[in-house]
mmCIF file of C-alpha atoms in Angstrom:
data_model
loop_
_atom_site.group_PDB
_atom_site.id
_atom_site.type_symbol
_atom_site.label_atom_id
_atom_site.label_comp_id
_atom_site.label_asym_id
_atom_site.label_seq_id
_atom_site.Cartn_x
_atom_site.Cartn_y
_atom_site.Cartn_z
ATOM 1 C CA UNK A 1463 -115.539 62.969 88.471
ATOM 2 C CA UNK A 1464 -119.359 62.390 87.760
ATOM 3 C CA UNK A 1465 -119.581 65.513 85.121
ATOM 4 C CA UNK A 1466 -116.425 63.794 83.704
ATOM 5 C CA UNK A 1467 -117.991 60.046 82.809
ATOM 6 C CA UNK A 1468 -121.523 61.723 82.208
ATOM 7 C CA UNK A 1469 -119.113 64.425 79.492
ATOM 8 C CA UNK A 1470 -117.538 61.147 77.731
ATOM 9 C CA UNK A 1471 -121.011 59.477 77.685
ATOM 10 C CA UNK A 1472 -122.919 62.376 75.646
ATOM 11 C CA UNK A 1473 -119.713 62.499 73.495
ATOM 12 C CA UNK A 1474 -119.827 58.999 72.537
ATOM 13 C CA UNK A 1475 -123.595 57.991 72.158
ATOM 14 C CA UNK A 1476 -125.510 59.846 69.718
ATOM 15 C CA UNK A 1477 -128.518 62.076 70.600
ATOM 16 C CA UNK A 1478 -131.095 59.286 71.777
ATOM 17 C CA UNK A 1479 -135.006 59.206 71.097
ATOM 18 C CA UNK A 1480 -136.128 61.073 74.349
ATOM 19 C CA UNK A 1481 -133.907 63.862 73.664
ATOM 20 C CA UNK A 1482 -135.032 64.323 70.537
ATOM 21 C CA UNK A 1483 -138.654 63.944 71.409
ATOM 22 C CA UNK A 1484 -138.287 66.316 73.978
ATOM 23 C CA UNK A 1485 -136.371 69.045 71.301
ATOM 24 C CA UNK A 1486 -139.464 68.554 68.970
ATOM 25 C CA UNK A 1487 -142.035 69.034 71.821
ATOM 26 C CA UNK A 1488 -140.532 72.039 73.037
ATOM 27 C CA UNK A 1489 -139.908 73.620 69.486
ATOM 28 C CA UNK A 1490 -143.453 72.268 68.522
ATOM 29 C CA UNK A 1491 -145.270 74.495 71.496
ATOM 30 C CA UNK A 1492 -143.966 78.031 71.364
ATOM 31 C CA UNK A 1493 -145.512 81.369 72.375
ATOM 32 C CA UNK A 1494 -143.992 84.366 70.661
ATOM 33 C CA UNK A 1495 -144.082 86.729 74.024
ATOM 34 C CA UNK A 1496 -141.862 84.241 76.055
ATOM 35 C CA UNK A 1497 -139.514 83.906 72.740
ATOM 36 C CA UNK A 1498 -139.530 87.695 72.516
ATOM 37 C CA UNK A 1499 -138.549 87.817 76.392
ATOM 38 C CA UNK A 1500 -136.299 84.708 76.128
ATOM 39 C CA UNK A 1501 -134.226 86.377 73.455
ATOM 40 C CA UNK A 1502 -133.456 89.451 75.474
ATOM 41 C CA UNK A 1503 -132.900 87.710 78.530
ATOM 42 C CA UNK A 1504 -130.355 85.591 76.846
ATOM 43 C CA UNK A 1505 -129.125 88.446 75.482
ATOM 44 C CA UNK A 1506 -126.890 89.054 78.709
ATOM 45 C CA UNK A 1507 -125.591 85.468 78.520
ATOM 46 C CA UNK A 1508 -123.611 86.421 75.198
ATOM 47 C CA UNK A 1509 -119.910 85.631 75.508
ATOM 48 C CA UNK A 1510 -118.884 89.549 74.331
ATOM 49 C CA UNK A 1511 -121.577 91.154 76.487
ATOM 50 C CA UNK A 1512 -120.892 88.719 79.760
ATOM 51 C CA UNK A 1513 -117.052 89.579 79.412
ATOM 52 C CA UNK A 1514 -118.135 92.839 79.213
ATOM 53 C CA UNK A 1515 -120.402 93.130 82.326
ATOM 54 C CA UNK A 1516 -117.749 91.078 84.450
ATOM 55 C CA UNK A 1517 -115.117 93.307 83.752
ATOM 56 C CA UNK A 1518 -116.737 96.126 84.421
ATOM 57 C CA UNK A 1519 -118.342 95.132 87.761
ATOM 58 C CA UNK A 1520 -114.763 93.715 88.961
ATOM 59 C CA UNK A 1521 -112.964 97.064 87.952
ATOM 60 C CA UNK A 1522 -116.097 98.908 90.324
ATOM 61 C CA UNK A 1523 -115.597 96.747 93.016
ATOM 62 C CA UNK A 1524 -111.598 97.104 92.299
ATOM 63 C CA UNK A 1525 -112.037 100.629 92.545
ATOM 64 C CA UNK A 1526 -113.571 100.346 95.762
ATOM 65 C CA UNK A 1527 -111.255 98.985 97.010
ATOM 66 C CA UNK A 1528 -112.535 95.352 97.336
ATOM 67 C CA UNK A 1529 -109.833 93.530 95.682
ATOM 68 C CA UNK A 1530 -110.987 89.749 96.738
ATOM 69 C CA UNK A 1531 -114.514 90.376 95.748
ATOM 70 C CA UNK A 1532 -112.887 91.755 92.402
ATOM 71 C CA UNK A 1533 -110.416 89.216 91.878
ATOM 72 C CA UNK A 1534 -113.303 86.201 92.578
ATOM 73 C CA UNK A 1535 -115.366 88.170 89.883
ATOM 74 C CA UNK A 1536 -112.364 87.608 87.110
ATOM 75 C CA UNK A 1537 -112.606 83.930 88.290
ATOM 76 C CA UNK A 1538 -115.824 83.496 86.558
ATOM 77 C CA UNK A 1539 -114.935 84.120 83.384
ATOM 78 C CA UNK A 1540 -112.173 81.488 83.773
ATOM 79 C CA UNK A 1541 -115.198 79.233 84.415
ATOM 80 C CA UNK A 1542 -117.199 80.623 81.675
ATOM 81 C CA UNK A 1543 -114.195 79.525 79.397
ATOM 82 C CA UNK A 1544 -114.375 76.215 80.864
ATOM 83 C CA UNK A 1545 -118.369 76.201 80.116
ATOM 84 C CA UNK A 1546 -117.900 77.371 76.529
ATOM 85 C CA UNK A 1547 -114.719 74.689 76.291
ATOM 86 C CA UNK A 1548 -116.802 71.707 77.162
ATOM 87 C CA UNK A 1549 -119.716 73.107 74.643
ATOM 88 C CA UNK A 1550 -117.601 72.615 71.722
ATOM 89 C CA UNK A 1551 -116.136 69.716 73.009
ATOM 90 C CA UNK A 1552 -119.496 67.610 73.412
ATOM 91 C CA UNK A 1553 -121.193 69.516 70.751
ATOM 92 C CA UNK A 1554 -124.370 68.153 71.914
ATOM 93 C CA UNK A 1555 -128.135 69.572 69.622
ATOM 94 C CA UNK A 1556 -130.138 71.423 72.064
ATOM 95 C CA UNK A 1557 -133.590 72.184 72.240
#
């Protein structure tokens, strides 16, 4: 119910001066190695290469005959639907 009023709050106000302070500070002080690293770590965090991964690790463990564990694996990409539902939906700038 929180995530709910604190969702229609971000919708409704308009990015305020600390988050945009904070954006600028964090784009302002960057070191190319951690970019480098963050952009392949967030590589696995892609919506086509996630699906992918979670598919395939719920077929293995289907395979092995652990059809909960499998089944609970599928789950998460219901929530990562949700996740990428509520990103469009607040469209909120990030850093």
């Amino acid at each position: 119910m929180i995530f709910l009023f604190l969702s229609l709050y971000v919708i409704t106000e308009p990015p305020q001066y600390l988050d945009i302070h904070i954006s600028k500070e964090i784009q302002e002080n960057q070191s190319s190695g951690l970019n480098h690293f963050m952009i392949w770590v967030s590589w696995f965090g892609r919506t086509s290469v996630s699906g992918i991964i979670v598919v395939s690790f719920s077929i293995i463990l289907f395979l092995l005959h652990y059809k909960r564990q499998a089944v609970l694996i599928i789950c998460t990409l219901f929530s990562g639907a949700i996740g990428l539902f509520f990103k469009v939906i607040i469209n909120r700038p990030r850093p």
